[in-house]
mmCIF file of C-alpha atoms in Angstrom:
data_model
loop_
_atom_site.group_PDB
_atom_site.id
_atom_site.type_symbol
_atom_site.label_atom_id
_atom_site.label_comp_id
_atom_site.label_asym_id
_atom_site.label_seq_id
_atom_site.Cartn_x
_atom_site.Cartn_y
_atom_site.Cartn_z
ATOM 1 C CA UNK W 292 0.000 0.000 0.000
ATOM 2 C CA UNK W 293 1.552 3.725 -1.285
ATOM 3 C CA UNK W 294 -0.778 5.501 1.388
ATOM 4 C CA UNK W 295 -2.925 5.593 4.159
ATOM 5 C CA UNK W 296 -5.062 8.215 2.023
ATOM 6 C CA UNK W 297 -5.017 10.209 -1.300
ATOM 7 C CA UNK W 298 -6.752 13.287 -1.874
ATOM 8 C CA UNK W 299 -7.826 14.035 -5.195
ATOM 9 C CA UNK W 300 -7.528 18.466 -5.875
ATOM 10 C CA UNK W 301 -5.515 20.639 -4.064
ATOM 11 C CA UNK W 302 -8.004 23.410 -3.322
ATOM 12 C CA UNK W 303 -9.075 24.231 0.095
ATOM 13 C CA UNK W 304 -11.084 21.139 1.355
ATOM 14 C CA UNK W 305 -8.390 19.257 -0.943
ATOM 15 C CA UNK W 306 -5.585 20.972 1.312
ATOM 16 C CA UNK W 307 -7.003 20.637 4.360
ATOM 17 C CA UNK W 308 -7.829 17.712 4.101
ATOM 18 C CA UNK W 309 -4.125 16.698 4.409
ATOM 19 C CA UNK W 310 -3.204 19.036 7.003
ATOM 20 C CA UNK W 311 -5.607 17.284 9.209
ATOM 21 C CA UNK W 312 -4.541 13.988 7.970
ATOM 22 C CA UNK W 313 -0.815 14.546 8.568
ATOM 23 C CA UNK W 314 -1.187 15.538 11.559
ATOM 24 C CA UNK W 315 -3.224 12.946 12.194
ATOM 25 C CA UNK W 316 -0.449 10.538 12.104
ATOM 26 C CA UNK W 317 -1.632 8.774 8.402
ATOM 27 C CA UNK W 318 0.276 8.907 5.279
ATOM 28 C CA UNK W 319 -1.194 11.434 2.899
ATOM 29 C CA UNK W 320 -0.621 12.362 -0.843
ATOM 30 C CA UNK W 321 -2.593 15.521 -2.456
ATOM 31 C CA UNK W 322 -2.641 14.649 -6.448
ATOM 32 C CA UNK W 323 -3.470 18.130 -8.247
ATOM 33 C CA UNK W 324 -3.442 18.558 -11.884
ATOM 34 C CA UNK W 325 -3.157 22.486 -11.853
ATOM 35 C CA UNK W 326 -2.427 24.953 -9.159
ATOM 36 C CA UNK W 327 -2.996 24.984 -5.439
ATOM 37 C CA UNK W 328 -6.066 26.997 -4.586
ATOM 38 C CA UNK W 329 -8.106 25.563 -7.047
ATOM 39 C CA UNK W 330 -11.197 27.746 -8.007
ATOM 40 C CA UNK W 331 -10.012 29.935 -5.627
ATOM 41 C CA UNK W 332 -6.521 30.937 -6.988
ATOM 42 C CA UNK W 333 -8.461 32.273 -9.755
ATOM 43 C CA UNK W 334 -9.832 35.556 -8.369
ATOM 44 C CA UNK W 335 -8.204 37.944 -6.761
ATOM 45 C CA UNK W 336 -8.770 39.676 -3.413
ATOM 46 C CA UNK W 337 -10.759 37.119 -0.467
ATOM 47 C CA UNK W 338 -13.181 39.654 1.276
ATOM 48 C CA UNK W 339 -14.873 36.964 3.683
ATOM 49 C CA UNK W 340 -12.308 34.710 4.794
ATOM 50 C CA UNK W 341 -12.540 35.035 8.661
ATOM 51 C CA UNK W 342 -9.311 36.471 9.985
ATOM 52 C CA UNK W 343 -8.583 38.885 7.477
ATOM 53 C CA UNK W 344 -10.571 41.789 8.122
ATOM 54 C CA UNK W 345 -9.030 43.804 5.444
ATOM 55 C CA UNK W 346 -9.190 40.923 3.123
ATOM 56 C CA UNK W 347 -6.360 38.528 2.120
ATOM 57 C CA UNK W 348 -4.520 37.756 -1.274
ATOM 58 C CA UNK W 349 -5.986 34.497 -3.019
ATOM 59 C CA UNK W 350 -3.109 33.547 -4.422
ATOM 60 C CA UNK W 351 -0.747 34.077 -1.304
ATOM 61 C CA UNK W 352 -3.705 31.796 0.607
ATOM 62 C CA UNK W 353 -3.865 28.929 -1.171
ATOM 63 C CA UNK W 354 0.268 29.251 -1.432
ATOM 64 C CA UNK W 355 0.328 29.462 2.570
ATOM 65 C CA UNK W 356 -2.152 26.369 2.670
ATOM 66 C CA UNK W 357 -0.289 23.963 0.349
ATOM 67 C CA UNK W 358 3.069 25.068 2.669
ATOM 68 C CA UNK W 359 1.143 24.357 5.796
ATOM 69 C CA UNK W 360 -0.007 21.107 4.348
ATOM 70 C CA UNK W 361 3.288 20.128 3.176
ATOM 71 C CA UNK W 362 5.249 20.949 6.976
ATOM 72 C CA UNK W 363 2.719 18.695 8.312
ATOM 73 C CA UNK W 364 4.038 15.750 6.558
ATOM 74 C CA UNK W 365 1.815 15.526 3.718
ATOM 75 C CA UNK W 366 3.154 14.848 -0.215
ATOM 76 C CA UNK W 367 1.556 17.133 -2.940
ATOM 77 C CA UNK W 368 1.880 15.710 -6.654
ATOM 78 C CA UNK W 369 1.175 17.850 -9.391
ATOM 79 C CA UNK W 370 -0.333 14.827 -11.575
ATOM 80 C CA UNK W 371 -3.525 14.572 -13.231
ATOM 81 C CA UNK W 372 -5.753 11.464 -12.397
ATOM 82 C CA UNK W 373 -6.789 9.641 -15.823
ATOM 83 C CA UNK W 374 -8.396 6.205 -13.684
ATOM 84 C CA UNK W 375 -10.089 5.520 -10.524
ATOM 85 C CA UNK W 376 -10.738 2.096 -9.119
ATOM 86 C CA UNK W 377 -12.944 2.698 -5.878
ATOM 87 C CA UNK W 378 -14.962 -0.483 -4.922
ATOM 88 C CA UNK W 379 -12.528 -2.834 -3.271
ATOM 89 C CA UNK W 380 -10.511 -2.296 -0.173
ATOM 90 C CA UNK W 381 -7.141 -1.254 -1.558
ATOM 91 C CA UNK W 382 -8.250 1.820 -3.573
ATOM 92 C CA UNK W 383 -6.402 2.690 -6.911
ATOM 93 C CA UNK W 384 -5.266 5.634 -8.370
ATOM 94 C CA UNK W 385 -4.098 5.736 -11.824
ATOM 95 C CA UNK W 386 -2.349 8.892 -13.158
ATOM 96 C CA UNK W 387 -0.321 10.309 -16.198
ATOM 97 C CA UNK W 388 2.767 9.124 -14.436
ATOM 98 C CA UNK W 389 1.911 5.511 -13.150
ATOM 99 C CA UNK W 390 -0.839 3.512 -10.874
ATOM 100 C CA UNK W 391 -0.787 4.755 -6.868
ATOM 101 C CA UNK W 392 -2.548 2.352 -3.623
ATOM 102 C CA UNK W 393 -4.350 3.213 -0.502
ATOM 103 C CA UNK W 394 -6.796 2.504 2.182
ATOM 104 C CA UNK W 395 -8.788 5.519 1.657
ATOM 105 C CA UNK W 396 -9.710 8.027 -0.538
ATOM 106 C CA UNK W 397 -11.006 11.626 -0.925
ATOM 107 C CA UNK W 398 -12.433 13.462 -3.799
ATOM 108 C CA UNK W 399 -11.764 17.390 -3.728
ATOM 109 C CA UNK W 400 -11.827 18.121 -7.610
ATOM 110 C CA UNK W 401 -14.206 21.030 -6.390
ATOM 111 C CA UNK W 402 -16.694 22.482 -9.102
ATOM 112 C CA UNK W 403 -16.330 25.335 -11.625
ATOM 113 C CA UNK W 404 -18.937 28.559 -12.543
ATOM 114 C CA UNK W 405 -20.134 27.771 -15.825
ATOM 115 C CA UNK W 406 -19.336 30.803 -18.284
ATOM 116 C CA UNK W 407 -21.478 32.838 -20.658
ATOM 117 C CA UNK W 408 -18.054 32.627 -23.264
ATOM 118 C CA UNK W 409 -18.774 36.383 -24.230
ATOM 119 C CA UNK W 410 -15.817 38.929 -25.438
ATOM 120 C CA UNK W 411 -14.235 40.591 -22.203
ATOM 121 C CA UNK W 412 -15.377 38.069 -19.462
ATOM 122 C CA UNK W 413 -12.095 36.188 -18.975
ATOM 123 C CA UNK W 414 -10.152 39.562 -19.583
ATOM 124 C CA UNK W 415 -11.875 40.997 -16.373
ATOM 125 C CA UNK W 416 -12.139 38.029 -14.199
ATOM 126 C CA UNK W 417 -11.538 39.534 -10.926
ATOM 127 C CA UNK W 418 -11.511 42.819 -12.183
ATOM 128 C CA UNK W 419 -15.490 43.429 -12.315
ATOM 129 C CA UNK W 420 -16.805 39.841 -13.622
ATOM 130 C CA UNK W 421 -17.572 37.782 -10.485
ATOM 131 C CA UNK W 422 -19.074 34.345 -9.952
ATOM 132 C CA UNK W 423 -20.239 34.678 -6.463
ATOM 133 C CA UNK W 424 -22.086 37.725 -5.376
ATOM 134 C CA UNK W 425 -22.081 36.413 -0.974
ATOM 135 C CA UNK W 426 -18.046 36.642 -2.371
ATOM 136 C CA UNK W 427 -17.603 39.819 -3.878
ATOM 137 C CA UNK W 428 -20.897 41.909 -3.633
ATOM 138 C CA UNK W 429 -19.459 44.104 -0.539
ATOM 139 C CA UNK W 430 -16.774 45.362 -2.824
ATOM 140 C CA UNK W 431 -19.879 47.138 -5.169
ATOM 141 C CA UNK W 432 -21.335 49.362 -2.127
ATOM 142 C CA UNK W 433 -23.302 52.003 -3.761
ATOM 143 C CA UNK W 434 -22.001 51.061 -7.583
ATOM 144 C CA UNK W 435 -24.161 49.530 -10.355
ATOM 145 C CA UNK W 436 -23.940 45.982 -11.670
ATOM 146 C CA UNK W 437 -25.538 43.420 -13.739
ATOM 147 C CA UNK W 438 -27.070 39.689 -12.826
ATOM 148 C CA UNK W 439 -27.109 37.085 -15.798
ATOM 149 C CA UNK W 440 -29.197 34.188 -14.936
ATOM 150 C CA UNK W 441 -32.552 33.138 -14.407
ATOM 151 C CA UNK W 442 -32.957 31.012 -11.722
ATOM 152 C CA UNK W 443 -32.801 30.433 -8.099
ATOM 153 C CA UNK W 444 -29.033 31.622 -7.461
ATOM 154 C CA UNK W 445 -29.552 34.704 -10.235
ATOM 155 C CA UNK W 446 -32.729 35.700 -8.296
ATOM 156 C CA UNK W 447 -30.995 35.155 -4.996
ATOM 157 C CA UNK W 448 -27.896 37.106 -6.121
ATOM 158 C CA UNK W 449 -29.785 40.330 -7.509
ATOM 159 C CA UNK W 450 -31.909 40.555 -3.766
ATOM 160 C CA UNK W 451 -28.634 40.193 -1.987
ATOM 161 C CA UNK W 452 -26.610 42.786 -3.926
ATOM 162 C CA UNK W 453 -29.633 45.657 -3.947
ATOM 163 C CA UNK W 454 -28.888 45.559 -0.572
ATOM 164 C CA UNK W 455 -24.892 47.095 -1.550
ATOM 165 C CA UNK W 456 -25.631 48.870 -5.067
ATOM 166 C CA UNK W 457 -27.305 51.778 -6.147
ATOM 167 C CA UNK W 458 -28.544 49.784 -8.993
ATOM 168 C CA UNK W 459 -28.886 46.469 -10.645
ATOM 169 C CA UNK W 460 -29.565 45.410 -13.659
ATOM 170 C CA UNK W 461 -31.089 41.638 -13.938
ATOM 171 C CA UNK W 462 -30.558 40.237 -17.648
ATOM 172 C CA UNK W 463 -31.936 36.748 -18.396
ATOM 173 C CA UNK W 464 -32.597 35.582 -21.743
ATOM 174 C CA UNK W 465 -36.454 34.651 -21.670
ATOM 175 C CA UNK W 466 -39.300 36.241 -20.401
ATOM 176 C CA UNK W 467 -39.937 34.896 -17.379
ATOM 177 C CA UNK W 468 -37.532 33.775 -14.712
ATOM 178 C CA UNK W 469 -36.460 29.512 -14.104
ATOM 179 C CA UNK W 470 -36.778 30.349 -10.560
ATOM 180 C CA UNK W 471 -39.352 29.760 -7.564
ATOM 181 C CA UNK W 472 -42.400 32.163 -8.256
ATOM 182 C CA UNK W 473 -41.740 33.614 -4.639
ATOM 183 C CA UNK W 474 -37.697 34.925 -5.316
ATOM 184 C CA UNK W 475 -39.312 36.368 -8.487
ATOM 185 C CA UNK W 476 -41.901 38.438 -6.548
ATOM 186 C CA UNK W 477 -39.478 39.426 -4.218
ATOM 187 C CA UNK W 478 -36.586 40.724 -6.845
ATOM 188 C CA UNK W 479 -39.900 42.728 -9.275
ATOM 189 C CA UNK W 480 -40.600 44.154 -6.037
ATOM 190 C CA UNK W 481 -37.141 46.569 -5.658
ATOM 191 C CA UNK W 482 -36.888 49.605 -6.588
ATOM 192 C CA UNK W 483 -33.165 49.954 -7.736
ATOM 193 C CA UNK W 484 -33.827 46.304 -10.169
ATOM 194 C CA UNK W 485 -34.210 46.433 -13.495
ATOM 195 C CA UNK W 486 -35.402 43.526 -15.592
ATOM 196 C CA UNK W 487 -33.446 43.217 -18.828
ATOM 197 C CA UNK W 488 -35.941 40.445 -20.411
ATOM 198 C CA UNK W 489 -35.562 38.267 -23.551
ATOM 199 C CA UNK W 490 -31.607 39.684 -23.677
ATOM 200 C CA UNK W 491 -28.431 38.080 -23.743
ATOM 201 C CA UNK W 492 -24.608 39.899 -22.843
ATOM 202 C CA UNK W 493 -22.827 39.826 -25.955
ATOM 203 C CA UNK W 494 -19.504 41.522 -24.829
ATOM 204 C CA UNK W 495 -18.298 43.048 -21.426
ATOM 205 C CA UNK W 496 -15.863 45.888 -22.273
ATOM 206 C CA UNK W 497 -13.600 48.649 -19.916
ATOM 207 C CA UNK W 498 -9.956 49.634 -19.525
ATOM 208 C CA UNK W 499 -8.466 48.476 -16.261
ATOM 209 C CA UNK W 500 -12.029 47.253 -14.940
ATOM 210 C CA UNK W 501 -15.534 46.386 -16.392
ATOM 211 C CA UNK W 502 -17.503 49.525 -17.323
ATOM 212 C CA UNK W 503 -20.078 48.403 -19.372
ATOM 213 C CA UNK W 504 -21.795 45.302 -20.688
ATOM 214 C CA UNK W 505 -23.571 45.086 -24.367
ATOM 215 C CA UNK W 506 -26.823 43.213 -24.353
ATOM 216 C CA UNK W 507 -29.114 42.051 -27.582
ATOM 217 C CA UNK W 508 -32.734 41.240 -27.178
ATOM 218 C CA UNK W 509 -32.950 37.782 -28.651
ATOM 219 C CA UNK W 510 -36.146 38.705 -30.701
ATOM 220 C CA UNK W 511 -34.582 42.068 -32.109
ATOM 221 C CA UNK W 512 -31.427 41.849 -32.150
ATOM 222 C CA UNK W 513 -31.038 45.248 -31.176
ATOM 223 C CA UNK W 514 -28.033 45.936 -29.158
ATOM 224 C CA UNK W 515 -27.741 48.202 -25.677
ATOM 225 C CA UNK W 516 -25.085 49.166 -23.513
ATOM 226 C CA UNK W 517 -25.423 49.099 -20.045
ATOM 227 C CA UNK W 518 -23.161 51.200 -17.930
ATOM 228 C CA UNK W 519 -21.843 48.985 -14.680
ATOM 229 C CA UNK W 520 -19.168 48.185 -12.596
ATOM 230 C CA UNK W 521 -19.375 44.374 -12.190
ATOM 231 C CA UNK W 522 -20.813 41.520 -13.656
ATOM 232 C CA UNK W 523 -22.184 38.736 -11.563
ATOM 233 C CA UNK W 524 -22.608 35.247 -13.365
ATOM 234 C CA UNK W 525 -24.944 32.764 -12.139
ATOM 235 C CA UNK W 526 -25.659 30.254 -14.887
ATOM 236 C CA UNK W 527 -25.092 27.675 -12.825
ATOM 237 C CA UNK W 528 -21.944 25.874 -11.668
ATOM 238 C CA UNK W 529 -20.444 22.397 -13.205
ATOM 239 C CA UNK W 530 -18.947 20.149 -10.606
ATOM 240 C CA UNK W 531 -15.401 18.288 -11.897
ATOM 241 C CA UNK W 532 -16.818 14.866 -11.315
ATOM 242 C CA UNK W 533 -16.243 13.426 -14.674
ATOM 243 C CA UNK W 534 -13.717 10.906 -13.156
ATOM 244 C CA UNK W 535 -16.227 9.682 -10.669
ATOM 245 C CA UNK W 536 -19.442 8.639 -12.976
ATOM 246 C CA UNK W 537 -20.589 5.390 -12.716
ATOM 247 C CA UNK W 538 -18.609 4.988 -9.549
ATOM 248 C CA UNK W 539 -20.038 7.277 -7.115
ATOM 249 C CA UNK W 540 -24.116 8.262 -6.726
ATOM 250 C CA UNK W 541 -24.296 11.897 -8.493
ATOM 251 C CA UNK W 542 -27.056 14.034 -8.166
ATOM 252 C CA UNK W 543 -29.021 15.043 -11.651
ATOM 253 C CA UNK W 544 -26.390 17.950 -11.470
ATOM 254 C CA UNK W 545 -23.531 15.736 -11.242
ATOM 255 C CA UNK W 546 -22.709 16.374 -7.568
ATOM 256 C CA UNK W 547 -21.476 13.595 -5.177
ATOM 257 C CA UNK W 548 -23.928 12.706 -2.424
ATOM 258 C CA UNK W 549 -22.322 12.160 1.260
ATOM 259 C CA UNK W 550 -23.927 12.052 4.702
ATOM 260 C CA UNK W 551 -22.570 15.028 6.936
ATOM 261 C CA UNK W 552 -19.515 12.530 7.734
ATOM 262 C CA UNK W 553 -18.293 13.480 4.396
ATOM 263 C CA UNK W 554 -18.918 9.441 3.504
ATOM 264 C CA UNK W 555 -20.089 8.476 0.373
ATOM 265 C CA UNK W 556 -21.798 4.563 -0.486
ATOM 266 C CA UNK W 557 -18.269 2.956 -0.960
ATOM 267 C CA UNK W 558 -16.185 2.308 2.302
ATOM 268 C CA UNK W 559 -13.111 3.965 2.512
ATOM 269 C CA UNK W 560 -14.069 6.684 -0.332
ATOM 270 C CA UNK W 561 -15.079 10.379 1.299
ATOM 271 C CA UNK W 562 -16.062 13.594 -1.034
ATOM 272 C CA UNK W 563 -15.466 16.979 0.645
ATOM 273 C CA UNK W 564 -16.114 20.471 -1.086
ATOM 274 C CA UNK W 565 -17.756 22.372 -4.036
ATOM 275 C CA UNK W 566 -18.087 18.612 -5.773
ATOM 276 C CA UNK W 567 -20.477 17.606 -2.690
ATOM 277 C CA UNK W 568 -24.018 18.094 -2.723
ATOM 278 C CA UNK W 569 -24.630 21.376 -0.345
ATOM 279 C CA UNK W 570 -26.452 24.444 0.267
ATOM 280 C CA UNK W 571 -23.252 26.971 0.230
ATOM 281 C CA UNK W 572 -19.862 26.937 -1.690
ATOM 282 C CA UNK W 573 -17.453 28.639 -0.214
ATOM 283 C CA UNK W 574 -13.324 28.530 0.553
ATOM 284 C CA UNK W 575 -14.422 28.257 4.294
ATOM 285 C CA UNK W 576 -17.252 25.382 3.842
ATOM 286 C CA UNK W 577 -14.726 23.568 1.380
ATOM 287 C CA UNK W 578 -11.843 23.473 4.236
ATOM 288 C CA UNK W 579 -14.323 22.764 7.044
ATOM 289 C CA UNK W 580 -15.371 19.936 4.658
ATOM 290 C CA UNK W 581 -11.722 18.699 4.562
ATOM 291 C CA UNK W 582 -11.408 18.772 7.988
ATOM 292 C CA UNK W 583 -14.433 16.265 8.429
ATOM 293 C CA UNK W 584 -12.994 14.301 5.660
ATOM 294 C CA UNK W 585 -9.856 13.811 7.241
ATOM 295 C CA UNK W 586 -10.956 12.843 10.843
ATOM 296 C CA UNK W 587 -13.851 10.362 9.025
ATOM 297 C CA UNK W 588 -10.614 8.429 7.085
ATOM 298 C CA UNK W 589 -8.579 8.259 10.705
ATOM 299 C CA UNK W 590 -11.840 6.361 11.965
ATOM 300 C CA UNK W 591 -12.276 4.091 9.104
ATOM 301 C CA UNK W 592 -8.622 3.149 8.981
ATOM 302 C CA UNK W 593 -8.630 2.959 12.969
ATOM 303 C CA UNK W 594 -11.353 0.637 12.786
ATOM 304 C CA UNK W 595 -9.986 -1.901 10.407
#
């Protein structure tokens, strides 16, 4: 046997997960095809990690975390996973480089925002185009900015930031919204929303940040340019569990189902983070999830 446990992603509850299990006495590799940080390496400024009242660097985070990882013992390979063989006791891990053994496993390949794939939104990713508005909405006190979405999380997104902005805009591309009738009510009822109906963004343009965003009414074609300072993208989010179909019971979204133990149906095989079925994704529910990850594999090696 290679390891006591591998830990599939090295984001947050990827990370954490092996600081808890190094310390923990077991023997711990983090396999990562990227970055450290995962999702979260890719914005910019963390405005609601607890501890950093002025806000911390994402990048010098997830840097600090791998480091903190790695002095407790743990091994970090940057190797991407092509195979997974889950179902018996000795669980295999087969990567670009060669095949890998242990008694436990824990998927942390986290999720990713799905895109609109417009002009301008990768150009000002953390520089005005956000995917989480509980993230980032703070940052927008008293500016204008513009939902894309129609459903639950778009709805949800637009009442929490016209409690910041001056003004938001609400652009969805039919005429009436995906989400539950009563989040509809509430967001028609604000004063500083506007509906932008039967439209889709077509490019987001500025200089060193976003400053406006060109939308088309599907029917007419006609083109409009809306002046804001952020863009907030809730189409919906696509969780990296491509490796774990037909292995693992998804939800219809493709998220992994676990018990609050972080256990999924296979013994020995644990999910923590924005993969898992759950109400909130967030850096600190992915590393709490690592935690519980981590203390669920001591038990279930402790008890064989």
């Amino acid at each position: 046997m290679d390891y006591d446990v591998i830990i599939a992603g090295g984001g947050p509850a990827g990370l954490n997960a092996a600081l808890y299990a190094a310390r923990s006495g077991l023997s711990c590799l983090v396999l990562e095809k990227m970055f450290a940080g995962g999702q979260m390496s890719t914005t910019t400024t963390l405005e609601n990690y607890i501890g950093f009242p002025g806000g911390v660097d994402a990048i010098t985070l997830a840097m600090n975390m791998e480091q903190q990882a790695k002095d407790a013992g743990a091994e970090i390979k940057y190797e991407e996973i092509k195979e997974l063989e889950l179902s018996g006791d000795v669980k295999t891990i087969t990567t670009a480089k060669g095949v890998l053994t242990a008694k436990a496993f824990i998927a942390c390949m986290g999720a990713q925002p799905r895109t609109l794939g417009v002009p301008g939104e990768d150009a000002f990713r953390g520089r005005g185009v956000s995917y989480c508005a509980t993230c980032d909405g703070a940052l927008y006190k008293d500016k204008t900015v513009a939902v894309v979405g129609g459903g639950d999380t778009a709805l949800e997104d637009a009442l929490f930031l016209a409690k910041y902005c001056e003004k938001v805009y609400l652009i969805h591309r039919r005429e009436t919204f995906r989400g539950v009738q009563a989040l509809s009510e509430q967001v028609k009822s604000l004063d500083n929303v506007e509906l932008i109906l039967s439209s889709v963004v077509k490019e987001i343009k500025g200089t060193n940040a976003v400053e406006t965003v060109t939308v088309s009414n599907v029917a007419t074609e006609e083109e409009t340019e809306l002046p804001v300072n952020g863009v907030f993208v809730a189409v919906g989010t696509q969780p990296n569990t491509e490796l774990l179909k037909g292995k693992l019971a998804l939800t219809d979204g493709g998220y992994v189902e676990t018990d609050e133990e972080m256990k999924t149906e296979i013994p020995g095989v644990f999910a923590a983070g924005d993969l898992r079925k759950k109400p909130l994704r967030q850096v600190i529910t992915a590393a709490a999830d690592g935690a519980v990850a981590a203390f669920s594999v001591l038990r279930y090696i402790e008890s064989r």
